[in-house]
CSV table of C-alpha atoms in Angstrom, one decimal:
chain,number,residue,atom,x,y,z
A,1,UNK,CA,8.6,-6.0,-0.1
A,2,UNK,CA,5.0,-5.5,0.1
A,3,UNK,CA,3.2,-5.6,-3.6
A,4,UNK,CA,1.9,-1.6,-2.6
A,5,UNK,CA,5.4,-0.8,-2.5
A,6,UNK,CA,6.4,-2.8,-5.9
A,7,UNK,CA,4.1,-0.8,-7.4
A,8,UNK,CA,5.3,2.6,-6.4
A,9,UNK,CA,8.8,2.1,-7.0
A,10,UNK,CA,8.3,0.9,-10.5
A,11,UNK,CA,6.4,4.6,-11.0
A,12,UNK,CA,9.3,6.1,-10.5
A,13,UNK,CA,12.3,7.0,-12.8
A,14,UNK,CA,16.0,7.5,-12.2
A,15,UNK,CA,16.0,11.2,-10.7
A,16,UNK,CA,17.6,13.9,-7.8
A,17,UNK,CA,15.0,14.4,-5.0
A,18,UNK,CA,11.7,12.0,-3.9
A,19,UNK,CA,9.6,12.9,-1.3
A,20,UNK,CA,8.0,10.7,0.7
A,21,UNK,CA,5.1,11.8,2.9
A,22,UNK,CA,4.5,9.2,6.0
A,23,UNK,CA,7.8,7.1,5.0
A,24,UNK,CA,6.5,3.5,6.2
A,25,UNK,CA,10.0,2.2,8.0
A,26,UNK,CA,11.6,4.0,5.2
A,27,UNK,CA,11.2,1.1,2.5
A,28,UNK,CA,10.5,3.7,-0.8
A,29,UNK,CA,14.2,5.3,0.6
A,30,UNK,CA,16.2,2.5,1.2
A,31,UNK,CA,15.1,0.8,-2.4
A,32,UNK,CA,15.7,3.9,-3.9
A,33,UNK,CA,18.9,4.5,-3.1
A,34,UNK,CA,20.1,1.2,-2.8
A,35,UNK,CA,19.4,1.0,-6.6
A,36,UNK,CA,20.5,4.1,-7.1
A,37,UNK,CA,16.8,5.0,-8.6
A,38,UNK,CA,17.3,8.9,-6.4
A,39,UNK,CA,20.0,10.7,-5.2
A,40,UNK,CA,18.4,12.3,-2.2
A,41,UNK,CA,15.3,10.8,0.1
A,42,UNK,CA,13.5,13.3,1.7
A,43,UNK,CA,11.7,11.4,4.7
A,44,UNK,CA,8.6,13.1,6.6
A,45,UNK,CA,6.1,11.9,9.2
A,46,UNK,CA,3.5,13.7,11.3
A,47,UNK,CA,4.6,11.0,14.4
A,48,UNK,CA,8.1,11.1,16.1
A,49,UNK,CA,8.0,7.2,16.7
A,50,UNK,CA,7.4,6.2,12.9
A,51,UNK,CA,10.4,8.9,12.2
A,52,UNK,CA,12.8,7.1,14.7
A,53,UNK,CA,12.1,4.0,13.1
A,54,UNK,CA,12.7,5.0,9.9
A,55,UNK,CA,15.8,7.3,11.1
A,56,UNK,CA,17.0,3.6,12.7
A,57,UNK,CA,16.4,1.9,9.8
A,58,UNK,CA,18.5,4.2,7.2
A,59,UNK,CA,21.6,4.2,9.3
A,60,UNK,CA,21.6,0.1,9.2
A,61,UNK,CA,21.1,0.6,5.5
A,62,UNK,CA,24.0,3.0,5.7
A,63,UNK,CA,21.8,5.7,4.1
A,64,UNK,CA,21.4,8.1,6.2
A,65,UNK,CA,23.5,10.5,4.4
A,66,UNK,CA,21.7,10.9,1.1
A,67,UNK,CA,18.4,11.7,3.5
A,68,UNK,CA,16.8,14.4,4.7
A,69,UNK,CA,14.5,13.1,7.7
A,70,UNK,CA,11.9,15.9,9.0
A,71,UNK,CA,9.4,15.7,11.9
A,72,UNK,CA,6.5,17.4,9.9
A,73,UNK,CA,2.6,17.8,9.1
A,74,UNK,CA,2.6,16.6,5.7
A,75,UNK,CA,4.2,19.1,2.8
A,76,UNK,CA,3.7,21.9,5.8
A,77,UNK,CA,7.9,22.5,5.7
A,78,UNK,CA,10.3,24.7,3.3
A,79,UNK,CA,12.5,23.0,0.8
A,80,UNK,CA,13.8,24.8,-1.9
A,81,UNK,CA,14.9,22.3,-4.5
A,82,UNK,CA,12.9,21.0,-7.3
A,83,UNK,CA,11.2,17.6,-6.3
A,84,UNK,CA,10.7,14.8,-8.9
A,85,UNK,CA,8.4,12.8,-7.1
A,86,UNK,CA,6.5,13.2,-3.7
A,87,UNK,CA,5.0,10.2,-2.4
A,88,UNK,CA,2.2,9.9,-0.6
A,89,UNK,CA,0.9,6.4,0.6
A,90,UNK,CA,-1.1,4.2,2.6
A,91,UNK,CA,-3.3,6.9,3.9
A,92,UNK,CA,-6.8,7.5,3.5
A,93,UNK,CA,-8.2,9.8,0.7
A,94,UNK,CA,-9.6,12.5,3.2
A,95,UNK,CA,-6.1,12.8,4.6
A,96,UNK,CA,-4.4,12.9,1.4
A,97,UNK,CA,-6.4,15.4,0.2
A,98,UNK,CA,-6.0,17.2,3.3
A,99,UNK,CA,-2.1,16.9,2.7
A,100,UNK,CA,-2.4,18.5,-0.9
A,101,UNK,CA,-4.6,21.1,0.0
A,102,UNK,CA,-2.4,22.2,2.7
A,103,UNK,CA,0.6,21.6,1.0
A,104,UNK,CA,3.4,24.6,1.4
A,105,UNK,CA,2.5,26.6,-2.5
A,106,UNK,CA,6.3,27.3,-2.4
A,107,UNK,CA,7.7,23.1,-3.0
A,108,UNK,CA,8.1,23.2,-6.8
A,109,UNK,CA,6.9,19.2,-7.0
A,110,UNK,CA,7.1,17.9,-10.7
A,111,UNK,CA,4.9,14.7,-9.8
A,112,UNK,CA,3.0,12.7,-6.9
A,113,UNK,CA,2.6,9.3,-6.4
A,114,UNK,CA,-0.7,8.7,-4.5
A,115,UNK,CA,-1.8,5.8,-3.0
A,116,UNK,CA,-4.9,5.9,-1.5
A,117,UNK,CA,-6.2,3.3,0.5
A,118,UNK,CA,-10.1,4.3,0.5
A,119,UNK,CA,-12.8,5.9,-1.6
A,120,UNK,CA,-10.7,6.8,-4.2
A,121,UNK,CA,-13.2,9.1,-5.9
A,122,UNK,CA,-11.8,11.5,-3.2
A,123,UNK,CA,-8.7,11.5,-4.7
A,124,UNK,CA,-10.3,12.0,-8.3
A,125,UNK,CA,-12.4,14.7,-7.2
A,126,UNK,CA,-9.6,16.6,-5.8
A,127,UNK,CA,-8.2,16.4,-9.2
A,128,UNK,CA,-10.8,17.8,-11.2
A,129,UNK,CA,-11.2,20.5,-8.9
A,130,UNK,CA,-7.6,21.8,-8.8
A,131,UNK,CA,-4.5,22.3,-11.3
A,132,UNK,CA,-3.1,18.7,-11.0
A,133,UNK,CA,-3.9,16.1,-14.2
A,134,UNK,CA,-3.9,12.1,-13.8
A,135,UNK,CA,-1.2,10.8,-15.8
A,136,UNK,CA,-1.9,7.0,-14.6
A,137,UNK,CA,-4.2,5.0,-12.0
A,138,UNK,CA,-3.5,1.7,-11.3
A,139,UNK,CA,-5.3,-0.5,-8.4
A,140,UNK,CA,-3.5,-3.2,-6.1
A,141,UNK,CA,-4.8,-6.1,-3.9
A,142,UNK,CA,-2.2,-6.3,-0.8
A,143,UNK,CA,-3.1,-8.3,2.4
A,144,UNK,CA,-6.7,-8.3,1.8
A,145,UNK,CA,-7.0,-4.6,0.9
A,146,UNK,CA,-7.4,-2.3,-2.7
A,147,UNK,CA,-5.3,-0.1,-2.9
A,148,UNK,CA,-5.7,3.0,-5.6
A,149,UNK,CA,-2.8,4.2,-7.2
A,150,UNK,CA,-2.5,7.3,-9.3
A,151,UNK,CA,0.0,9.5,-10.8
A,152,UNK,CA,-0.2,13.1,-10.3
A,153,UNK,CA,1.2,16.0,-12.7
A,154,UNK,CA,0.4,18.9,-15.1
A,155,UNK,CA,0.6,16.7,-18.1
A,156,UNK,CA,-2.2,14.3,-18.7
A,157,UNK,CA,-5.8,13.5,-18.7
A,158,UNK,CA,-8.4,15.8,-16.8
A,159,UNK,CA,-11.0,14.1,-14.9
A,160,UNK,CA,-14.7,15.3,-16.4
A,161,UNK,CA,-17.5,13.2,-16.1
A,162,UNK,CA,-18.7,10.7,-13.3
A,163,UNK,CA,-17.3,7.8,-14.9
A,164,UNK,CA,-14.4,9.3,-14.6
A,165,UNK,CA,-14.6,10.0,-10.9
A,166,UNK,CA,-16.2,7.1,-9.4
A,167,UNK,CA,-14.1,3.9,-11.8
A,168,UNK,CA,-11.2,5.9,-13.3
A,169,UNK,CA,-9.8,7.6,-16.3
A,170,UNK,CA,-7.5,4.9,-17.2
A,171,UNK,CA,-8.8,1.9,-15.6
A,172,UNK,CA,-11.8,1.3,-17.6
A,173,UNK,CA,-9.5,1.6,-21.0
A,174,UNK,CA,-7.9,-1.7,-19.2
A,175,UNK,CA,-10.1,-3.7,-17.0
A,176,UNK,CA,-8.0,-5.8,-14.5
A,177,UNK,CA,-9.5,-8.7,-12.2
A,178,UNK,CA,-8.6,-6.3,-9.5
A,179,UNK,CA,-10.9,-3.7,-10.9
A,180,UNK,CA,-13.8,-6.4,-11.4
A,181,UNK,CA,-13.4,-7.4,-8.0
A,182,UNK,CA,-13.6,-4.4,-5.9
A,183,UNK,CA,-16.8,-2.8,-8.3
A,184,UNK,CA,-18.4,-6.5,-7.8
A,185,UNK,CA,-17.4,-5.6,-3.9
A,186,UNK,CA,-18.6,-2.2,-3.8
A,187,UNK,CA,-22.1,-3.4,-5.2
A,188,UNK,CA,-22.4,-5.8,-2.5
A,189,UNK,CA,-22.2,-2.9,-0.1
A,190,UNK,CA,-24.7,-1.2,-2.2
A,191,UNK,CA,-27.0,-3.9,-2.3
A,192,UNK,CA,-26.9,-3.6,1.4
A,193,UNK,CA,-28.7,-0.4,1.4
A,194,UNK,CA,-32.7,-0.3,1.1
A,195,UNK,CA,-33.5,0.7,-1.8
A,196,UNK,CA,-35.2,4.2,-0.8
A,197,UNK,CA,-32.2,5.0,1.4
A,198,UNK,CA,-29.9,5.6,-1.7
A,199,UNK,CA,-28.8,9.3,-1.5
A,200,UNK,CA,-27.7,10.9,-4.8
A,201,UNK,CA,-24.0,9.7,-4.8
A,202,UNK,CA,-24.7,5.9,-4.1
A,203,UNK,CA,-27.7,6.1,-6.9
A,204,UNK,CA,-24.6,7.4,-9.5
A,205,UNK,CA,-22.5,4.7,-8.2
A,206,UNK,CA,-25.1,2.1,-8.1
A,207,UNK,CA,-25.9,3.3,-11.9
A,208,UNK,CA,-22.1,3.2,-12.7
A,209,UNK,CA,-20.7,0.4,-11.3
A,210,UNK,CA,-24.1,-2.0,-12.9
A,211,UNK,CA,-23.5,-0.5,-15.9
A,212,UNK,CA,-19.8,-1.3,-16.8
A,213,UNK,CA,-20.0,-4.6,-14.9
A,214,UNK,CA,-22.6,-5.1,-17.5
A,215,UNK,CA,-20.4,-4.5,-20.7
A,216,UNK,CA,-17.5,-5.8,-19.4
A,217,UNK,CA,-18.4,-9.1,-18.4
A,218,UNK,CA,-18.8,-10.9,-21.7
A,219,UNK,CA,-15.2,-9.7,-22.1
A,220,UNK,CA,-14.0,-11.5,-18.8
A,221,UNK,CA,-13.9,-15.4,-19.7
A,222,UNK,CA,-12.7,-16.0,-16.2
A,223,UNK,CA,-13.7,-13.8,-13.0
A,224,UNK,CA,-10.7,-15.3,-10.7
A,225,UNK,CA,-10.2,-14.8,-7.4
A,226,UNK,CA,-7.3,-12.8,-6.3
A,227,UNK,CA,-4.7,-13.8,-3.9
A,228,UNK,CA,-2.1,-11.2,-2.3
């Protein structure tokens, strides 16, 4: 089991129903239900091959019968039970904001799991401009990639300020190596940049990122490198 999907699981609480958007060989479902964490997977992909394989994949598990399996766009589909949780993961932040804003207005979804694997100022973004609060954030280092994760519901904190968009709500409260690494990352890219060919969103990041790397440090005695 892949450290991404570690972290998802442990997000989510005994319960009915769990979504999960792009199901990834069906690995969320099969743990779930295995531990008896859900009582009903509902797997969907935008792609008939991944669907197969996850299809294939449940009925070795004999699973199959506490799923739902559905050849769909995202949350484009009906379903008229309450959700607990909807995952959505390993996707980029465009298309999982494309997923939410799209999603059917009818699925009564208690909570989402996100995990974005880009820009996840995106994600925050999306946040602050809809009805959705950030209950938790958490970011992973998997095979050689961050990974953003964030819990989605209508209890929590509201994102406000660019601090808050471009490092996190929560993650600044609790400064990981992880977080140190991908900011000390992302200013590397900046650097790349001539200076005059900042535009207005790289010079707030640039300001940002310098800044808390700044405070922080004399609170890190060790800046490690991380190993998946």
């Amino acid at each position: 089991m892949t450290k991404r999907i570690s972290c998802i699981l442990q997000q989510i609480k005994p319960c009915n129903i769990v979504f999960d958007i792009g199901s990834d060989h069906a690995q969320v479902a099969i743990n779930l239900l295995q531990n008896n964490i859900a009582k009903h997977v509902v797997n969907t992909d935008i792609a008939k091959k991944p669907l197969t394989t996850t299809i294939h994949n449940l009925q070795n598990a004999g699973l199959i019968k506490k799923t739902t399996n559905i050849h769909a766009d995202g949350l484009q589909f009906s379903f008229h039970k309450p959700i607990d949780y909807c995952v959505i993961a390993g996707l980029g932040s465009h298309t999982i904001t494309n997923i939410l804003t799209h999603a059917n207005k009818h699925l009564k979804i208690n909570k989402y799991i996100i995990v974005s694997n880009n820009k996840p100022e995106i994600i925050r973004f999306w946040l602050k401009t809809s009805n959705w609060k950030l209950e938790n954030e958490q970011i992973i280092y998997d095979k050689n990639v961050f990974y953003f994760l964030f819990v989605v519901s209508k209890k929590g904190l509201i994102i406000k300020t660019p601090k808050d968009i471009y490092i996190g709500v929560y993650l600044p409260k609790r400064p990981s190596n992880e977080l140190y690494q991908w900011i000390h990352q992302e200013l590397i890219k900046l650097d790349k940049i001539p200076a005059m060919g900042y535009n207005n969103i790289q010079l707030v990041k640039r300001r940002l990122f310098t800044s808390f790397f700044r405070k922080t440090w004399t609170q890190k005695k060790h800046f490690t490198h991380i190993h998946n």
